GROMACS .gro file of N, CA and C in nm:
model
  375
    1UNK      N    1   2.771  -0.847  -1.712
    1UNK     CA    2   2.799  -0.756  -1.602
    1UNK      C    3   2.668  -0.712  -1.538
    2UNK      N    4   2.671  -0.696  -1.418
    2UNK     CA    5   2.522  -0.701  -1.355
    2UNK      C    6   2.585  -0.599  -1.258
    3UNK      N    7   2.470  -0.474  -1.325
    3UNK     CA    8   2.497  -0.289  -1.271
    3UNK      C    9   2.387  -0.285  -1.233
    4UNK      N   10   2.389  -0.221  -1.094
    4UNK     CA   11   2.227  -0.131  -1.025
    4UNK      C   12   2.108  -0.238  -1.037
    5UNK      N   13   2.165  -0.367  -1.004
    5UNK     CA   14   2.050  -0.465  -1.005
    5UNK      C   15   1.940  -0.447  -0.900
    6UNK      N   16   1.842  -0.431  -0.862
    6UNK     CA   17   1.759  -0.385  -0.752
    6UNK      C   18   1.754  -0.493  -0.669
    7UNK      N   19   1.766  -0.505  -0.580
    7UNK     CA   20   1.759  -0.631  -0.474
    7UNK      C   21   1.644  -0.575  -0.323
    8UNK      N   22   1.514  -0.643  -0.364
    8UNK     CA   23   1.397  -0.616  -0.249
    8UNK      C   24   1.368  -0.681  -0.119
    9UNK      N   25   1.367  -0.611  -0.047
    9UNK     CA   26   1.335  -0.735   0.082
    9UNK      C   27   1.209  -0.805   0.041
   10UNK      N   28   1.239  -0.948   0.117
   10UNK     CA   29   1.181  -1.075   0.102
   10UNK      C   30   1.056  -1.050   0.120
   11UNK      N   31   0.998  -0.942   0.191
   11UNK     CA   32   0.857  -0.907   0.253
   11UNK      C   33   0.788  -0.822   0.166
   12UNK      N   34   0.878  -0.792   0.020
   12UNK     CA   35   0.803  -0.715  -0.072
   12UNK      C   36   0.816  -0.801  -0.200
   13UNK      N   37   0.706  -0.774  -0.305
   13UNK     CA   38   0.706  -0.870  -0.443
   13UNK      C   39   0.805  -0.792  -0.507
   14UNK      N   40   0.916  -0.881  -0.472
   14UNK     CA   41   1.028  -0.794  -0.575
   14UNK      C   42   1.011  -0.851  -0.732
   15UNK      N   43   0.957  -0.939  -0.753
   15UNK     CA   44   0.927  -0.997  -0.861
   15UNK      C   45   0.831  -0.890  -0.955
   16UNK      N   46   0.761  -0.875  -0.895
   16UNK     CA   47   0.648  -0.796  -0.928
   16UNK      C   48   0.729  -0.614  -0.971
   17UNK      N   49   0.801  -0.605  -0.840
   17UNK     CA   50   0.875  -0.458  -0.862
   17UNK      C   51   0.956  -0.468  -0.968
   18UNK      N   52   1.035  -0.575  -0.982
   18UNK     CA   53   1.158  -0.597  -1.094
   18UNK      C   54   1.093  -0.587  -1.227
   19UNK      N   55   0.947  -0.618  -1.217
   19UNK     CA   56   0.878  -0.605  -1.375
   19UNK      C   57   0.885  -0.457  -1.377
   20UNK      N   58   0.825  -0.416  -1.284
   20UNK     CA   59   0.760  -0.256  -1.324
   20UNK      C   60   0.851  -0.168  -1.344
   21UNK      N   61   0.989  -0.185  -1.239
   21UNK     CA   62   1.056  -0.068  -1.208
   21UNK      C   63   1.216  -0.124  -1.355
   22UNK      N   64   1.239  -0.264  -1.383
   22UNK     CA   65   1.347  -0.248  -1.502
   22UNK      C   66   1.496  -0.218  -1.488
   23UNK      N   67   1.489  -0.195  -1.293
   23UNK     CA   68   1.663  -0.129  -1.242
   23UNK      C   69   1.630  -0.030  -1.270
   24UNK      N   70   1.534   0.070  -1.282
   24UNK     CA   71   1.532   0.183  -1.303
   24UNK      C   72   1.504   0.271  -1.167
   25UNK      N   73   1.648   0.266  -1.082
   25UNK     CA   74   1.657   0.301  -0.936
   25UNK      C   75   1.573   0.433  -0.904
   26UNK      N   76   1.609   0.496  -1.009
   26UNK     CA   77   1.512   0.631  -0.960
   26UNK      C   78   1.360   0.668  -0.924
   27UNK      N   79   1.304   0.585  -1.080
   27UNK     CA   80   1.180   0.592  -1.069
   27UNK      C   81   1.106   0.497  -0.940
   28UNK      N   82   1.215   0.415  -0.886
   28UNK     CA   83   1.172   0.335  -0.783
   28UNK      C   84   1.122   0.431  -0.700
   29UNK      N   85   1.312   0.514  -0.642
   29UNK     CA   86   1.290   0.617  -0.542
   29UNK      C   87   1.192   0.675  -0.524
   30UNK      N   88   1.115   0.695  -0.657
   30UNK     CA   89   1.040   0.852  -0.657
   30UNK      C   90   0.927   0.808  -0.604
   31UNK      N   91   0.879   0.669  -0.674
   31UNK     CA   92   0.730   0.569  -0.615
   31UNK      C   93   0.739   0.580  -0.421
   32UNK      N   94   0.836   0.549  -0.406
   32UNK     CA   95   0.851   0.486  -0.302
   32UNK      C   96   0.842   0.612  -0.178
   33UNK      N   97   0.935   0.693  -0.226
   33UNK     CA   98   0.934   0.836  -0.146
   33UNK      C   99   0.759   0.894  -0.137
   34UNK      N  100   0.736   0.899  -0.286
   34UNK     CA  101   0.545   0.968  -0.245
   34UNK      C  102   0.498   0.889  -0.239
   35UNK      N  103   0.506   0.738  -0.203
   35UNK     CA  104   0.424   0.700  -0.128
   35UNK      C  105   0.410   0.716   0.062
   36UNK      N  106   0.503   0.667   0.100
   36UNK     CA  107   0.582   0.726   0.195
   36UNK      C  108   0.500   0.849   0.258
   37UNK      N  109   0.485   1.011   0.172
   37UNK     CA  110   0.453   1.126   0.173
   37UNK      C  111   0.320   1.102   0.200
   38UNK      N  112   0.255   1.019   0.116
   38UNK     CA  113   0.092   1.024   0.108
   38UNK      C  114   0.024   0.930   0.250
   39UNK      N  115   0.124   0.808   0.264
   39UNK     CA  116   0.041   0.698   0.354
   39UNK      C  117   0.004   0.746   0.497
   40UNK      N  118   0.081   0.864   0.553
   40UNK     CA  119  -0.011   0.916   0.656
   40UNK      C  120  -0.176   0.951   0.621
   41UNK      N  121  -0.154   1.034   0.542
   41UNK     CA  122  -0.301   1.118   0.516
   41UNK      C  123  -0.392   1.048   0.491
   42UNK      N  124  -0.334   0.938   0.388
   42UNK     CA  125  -0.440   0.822   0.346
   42UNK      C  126  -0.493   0.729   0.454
   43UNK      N  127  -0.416   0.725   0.550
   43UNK     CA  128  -0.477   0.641   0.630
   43UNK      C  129  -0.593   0.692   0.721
   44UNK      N  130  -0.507   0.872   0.746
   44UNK     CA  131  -0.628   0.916   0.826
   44UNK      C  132  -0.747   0.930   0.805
   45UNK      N  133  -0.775   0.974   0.649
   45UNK     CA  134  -0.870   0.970   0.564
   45UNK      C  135  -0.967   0.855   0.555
   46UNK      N  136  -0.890   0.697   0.563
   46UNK     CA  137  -0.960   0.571   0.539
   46UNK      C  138  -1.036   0.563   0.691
   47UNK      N  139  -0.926   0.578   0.780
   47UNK     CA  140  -0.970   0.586   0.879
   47UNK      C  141  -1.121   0.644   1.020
   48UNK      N  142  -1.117   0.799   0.890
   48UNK     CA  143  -1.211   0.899   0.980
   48UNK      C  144  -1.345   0.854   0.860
   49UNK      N  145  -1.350   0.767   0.753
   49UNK     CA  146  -1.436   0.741   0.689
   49UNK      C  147  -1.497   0.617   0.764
   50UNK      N  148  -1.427   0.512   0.802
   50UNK     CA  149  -1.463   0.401   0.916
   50UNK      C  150  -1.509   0.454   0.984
   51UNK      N  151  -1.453   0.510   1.098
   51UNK     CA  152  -1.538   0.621   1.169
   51UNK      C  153  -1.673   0.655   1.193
   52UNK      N  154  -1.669   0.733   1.070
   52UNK     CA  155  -1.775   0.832   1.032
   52UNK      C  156  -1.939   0.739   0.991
   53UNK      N  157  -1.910   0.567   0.986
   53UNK     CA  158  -1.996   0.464   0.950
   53UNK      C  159  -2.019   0.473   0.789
   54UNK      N  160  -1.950   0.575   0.729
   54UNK     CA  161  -1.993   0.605   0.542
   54UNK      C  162  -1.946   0.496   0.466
   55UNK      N  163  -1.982   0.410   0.435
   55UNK     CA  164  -1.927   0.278   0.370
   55UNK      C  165  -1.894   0.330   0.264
   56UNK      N  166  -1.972   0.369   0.134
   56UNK     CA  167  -1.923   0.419   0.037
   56UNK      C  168  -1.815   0.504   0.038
   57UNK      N  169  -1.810   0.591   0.114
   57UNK     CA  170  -1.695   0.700   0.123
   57UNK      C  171  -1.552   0.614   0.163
   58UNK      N  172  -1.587   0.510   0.268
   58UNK     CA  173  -1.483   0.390   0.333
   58UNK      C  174  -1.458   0.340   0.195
   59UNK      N  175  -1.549   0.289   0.108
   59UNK     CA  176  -1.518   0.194  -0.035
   59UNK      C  177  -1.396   0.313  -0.110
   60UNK      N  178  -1.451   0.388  -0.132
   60UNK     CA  179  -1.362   0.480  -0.234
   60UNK      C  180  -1.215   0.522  -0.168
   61UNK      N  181  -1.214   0.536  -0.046
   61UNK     CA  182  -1.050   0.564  -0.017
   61UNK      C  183  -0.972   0.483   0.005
   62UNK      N  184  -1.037   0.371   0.041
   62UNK     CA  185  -0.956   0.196  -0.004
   62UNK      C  186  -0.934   0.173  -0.178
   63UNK      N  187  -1.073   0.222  -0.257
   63UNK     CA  188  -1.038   0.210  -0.396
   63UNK      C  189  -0.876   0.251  -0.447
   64UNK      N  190  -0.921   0.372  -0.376
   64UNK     CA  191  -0.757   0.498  -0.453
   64UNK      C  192  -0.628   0.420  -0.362
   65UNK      N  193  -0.611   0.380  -0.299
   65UNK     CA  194  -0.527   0.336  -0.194
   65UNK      C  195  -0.438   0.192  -0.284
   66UNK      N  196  -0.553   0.109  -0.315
   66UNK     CA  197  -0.508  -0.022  -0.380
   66UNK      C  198  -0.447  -0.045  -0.480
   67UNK      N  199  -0.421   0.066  -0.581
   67UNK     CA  200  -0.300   0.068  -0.692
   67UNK      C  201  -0.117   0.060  -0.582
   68UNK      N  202  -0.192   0.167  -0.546
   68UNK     CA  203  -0.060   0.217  -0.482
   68UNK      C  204   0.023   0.149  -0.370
   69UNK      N  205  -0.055   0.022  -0.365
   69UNK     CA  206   0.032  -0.057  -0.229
   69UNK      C  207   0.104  -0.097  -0.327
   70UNK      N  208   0.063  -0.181  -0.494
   70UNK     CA  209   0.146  -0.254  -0.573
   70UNK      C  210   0.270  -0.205  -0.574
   71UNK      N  211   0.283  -0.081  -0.584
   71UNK     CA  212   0.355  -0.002  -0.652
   71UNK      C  213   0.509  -0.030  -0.603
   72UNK      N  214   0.490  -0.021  -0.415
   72UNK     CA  215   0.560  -0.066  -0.341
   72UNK      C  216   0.617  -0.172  -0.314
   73UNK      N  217   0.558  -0.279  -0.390
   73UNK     CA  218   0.556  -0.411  -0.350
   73UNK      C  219   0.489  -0.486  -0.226
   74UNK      N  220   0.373  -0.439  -0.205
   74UNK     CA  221   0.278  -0.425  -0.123
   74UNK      C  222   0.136  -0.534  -0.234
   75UNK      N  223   0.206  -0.622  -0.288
   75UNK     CA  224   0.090  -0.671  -0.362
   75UNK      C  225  -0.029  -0.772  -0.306
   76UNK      N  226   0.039  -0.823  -0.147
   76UNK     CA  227  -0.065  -0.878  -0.101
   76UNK      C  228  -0.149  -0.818  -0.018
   77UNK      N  229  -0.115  -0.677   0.018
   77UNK     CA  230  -0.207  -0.617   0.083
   77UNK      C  231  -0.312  -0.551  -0.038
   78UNK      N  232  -0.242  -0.560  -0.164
   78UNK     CA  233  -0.384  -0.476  -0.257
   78UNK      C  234  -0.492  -0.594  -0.275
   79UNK      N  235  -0.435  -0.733  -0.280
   79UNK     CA  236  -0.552  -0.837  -0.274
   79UNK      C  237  -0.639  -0.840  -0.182
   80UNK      N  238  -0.603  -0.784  -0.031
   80UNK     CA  239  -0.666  -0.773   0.101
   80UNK      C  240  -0.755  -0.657   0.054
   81UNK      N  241  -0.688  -0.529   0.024
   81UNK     CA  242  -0.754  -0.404  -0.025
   81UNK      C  243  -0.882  -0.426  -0.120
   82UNK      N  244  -0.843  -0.514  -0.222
   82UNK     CA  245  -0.979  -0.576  -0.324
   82UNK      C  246  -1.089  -0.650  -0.248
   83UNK      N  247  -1.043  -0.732  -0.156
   83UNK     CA  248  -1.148  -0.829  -0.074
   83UNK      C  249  -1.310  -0.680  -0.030
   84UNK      N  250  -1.147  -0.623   0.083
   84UNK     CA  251  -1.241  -0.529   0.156
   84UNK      C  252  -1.338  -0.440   0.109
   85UNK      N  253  -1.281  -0.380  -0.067
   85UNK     CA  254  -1.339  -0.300  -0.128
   85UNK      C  255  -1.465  -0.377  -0.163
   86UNK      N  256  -1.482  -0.488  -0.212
   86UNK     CA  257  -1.578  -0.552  -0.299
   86UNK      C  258  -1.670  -0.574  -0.146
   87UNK      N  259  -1.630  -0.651  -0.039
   87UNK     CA  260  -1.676  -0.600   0.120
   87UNK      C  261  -1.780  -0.511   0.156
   88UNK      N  262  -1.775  -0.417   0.123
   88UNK     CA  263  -1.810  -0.284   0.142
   88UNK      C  264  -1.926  -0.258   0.074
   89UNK      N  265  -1.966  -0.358  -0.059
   89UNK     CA  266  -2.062  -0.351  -0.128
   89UNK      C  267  -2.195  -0.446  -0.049
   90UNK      N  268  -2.163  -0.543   0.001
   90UNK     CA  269  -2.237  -0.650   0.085
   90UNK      C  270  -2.274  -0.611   0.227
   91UNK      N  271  -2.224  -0.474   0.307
   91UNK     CA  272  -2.291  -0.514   0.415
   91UNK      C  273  -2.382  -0.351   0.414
   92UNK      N  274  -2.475  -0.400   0.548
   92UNK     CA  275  -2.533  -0.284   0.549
   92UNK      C  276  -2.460  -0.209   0.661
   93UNK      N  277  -2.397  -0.189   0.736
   93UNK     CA  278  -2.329  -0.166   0.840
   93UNK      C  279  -2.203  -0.164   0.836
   94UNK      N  280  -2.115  -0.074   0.848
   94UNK     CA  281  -1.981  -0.079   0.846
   94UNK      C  282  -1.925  -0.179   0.950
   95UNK      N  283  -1.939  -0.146   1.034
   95UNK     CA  284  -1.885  -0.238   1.157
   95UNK      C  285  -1.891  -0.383   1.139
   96UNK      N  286  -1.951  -0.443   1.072
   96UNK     CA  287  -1.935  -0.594   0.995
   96UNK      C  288  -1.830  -0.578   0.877
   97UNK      N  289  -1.703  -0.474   0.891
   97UNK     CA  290  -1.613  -0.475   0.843
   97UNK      C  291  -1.503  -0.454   0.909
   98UNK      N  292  -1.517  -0.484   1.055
   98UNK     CA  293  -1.372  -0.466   1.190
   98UNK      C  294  -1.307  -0.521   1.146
   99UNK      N  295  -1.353  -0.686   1.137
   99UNK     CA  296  -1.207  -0.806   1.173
   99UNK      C  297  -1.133  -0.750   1.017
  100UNK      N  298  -1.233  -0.740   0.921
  100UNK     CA  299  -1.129  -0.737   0.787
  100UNK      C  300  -1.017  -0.614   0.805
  101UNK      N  301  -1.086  -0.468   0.791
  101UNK     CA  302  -1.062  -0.370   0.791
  101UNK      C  303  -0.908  -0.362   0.930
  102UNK      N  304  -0.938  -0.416   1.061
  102UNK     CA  305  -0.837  -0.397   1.170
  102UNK      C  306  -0.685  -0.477   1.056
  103UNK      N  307  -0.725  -0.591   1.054
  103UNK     CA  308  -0.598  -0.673   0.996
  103UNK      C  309  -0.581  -0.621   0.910
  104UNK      N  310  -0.631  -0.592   0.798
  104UNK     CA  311  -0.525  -0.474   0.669
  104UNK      C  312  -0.471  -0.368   0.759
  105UNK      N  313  -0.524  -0.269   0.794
  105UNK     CA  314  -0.481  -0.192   0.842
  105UNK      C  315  -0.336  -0.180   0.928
  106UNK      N  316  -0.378  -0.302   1.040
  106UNK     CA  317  -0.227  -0.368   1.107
  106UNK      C  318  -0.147  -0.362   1.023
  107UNK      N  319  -0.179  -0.489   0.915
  107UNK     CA  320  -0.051  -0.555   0.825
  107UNK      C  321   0.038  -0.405   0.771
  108UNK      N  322  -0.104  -0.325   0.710
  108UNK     CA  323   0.004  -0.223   0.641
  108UNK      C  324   0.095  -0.144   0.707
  109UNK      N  325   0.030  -0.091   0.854
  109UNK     CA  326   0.092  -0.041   0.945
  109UNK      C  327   0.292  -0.100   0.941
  110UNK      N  328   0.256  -0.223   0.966
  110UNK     CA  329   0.383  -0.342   0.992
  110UNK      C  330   0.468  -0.361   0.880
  111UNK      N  331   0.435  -0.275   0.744
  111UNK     CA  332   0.509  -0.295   0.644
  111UNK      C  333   0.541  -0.157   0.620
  112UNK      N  334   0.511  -0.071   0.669
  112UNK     CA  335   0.526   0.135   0.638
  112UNK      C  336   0.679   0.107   0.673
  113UNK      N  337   0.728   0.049   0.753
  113UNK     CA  338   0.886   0.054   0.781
  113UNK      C  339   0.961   0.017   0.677
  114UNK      N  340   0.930  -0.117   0.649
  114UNK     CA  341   0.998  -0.203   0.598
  114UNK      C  342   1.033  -0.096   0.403
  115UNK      N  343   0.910  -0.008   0.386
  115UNK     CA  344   0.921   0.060   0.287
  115UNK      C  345   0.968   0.171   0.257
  116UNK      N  346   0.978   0.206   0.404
  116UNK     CA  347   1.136   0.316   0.472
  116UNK      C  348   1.235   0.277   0.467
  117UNK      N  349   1.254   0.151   0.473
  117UNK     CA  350   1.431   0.108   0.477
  117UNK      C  351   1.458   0.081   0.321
  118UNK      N  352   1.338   0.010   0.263
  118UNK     CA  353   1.363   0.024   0.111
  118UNK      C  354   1.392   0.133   0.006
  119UNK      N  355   1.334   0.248   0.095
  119UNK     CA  356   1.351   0.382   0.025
  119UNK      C  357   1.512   0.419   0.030
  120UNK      N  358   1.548   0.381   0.164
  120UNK     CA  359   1.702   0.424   0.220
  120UNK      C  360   1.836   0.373   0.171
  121UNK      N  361   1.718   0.217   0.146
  121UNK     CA  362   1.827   0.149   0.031
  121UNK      C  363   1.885   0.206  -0.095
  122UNK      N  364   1.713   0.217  -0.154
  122UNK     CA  365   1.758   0.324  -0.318
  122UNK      C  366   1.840   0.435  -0.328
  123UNK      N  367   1.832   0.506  -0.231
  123UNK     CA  368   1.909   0.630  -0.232
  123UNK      C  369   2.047   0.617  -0.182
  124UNK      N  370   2.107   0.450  -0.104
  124UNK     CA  371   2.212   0.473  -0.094
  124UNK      C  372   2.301   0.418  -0.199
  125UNK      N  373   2.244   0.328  -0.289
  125UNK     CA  374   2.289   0.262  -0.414
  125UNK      C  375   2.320   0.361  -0.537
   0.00000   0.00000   0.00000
């Protein structure tokens, strides 16, 4: 008999989620909801650190950031997140981190929905 099986959109590692989360719908919810809560701030944060030209400070709020895409099923943006972080160690200049830094940023942008409807899912199951 197959109860509260979790079923992920195609655009998230449900493979990856099905390890962590076990059908355990709630603890999904709960990931999924504070993340949700946090990914504004975090971005503004990653963002006003780009900005600001502070690479190191840019390294560290991408650091804290890159658990937490997994979490979602966001696992190919934490590989992007690792590139950029390790990135960050090699240049002297932030701005020789646009092209990387714009395209994560996009991608994640383009997946914040898709982790809204996943949230909407859990809670209606």
């Amino acid at each position: 008999m197959k109860e509260n099986v979790l079923v992920f959109n195609s655009k998230l590692d449900a493979e990856f989620l099905n390890s962590i989360y076990e059908n355990d719908k709630e603890h999904a919810e709960m990931v999924f909801e504070q993340f949700l809560l946090s990914i504004g701030m975090q971005l503004t944060e990653i963002e006003d650190s780009y900005i600001s030209g502070d690479t190191e400070f840019f390294r560290k709020k991408i650091h804290k950031l890159k658990p937490v895409l997994s979490f979602v099923g966001l696992t190919g943006l934490t590989g992007k997140a690792e590139v950029l972080e390790k990135k960050c160690l090699e240049v002297t200049d932030i701005i020789n981190l646009n092209e990387l830094y714009t395209g994560f940023k996009n991608e994640l942008k383009e997946m914040i929905p898709i982790v809204e409807d996943e949230l909407l899912k859990l809670r209606d199951n």
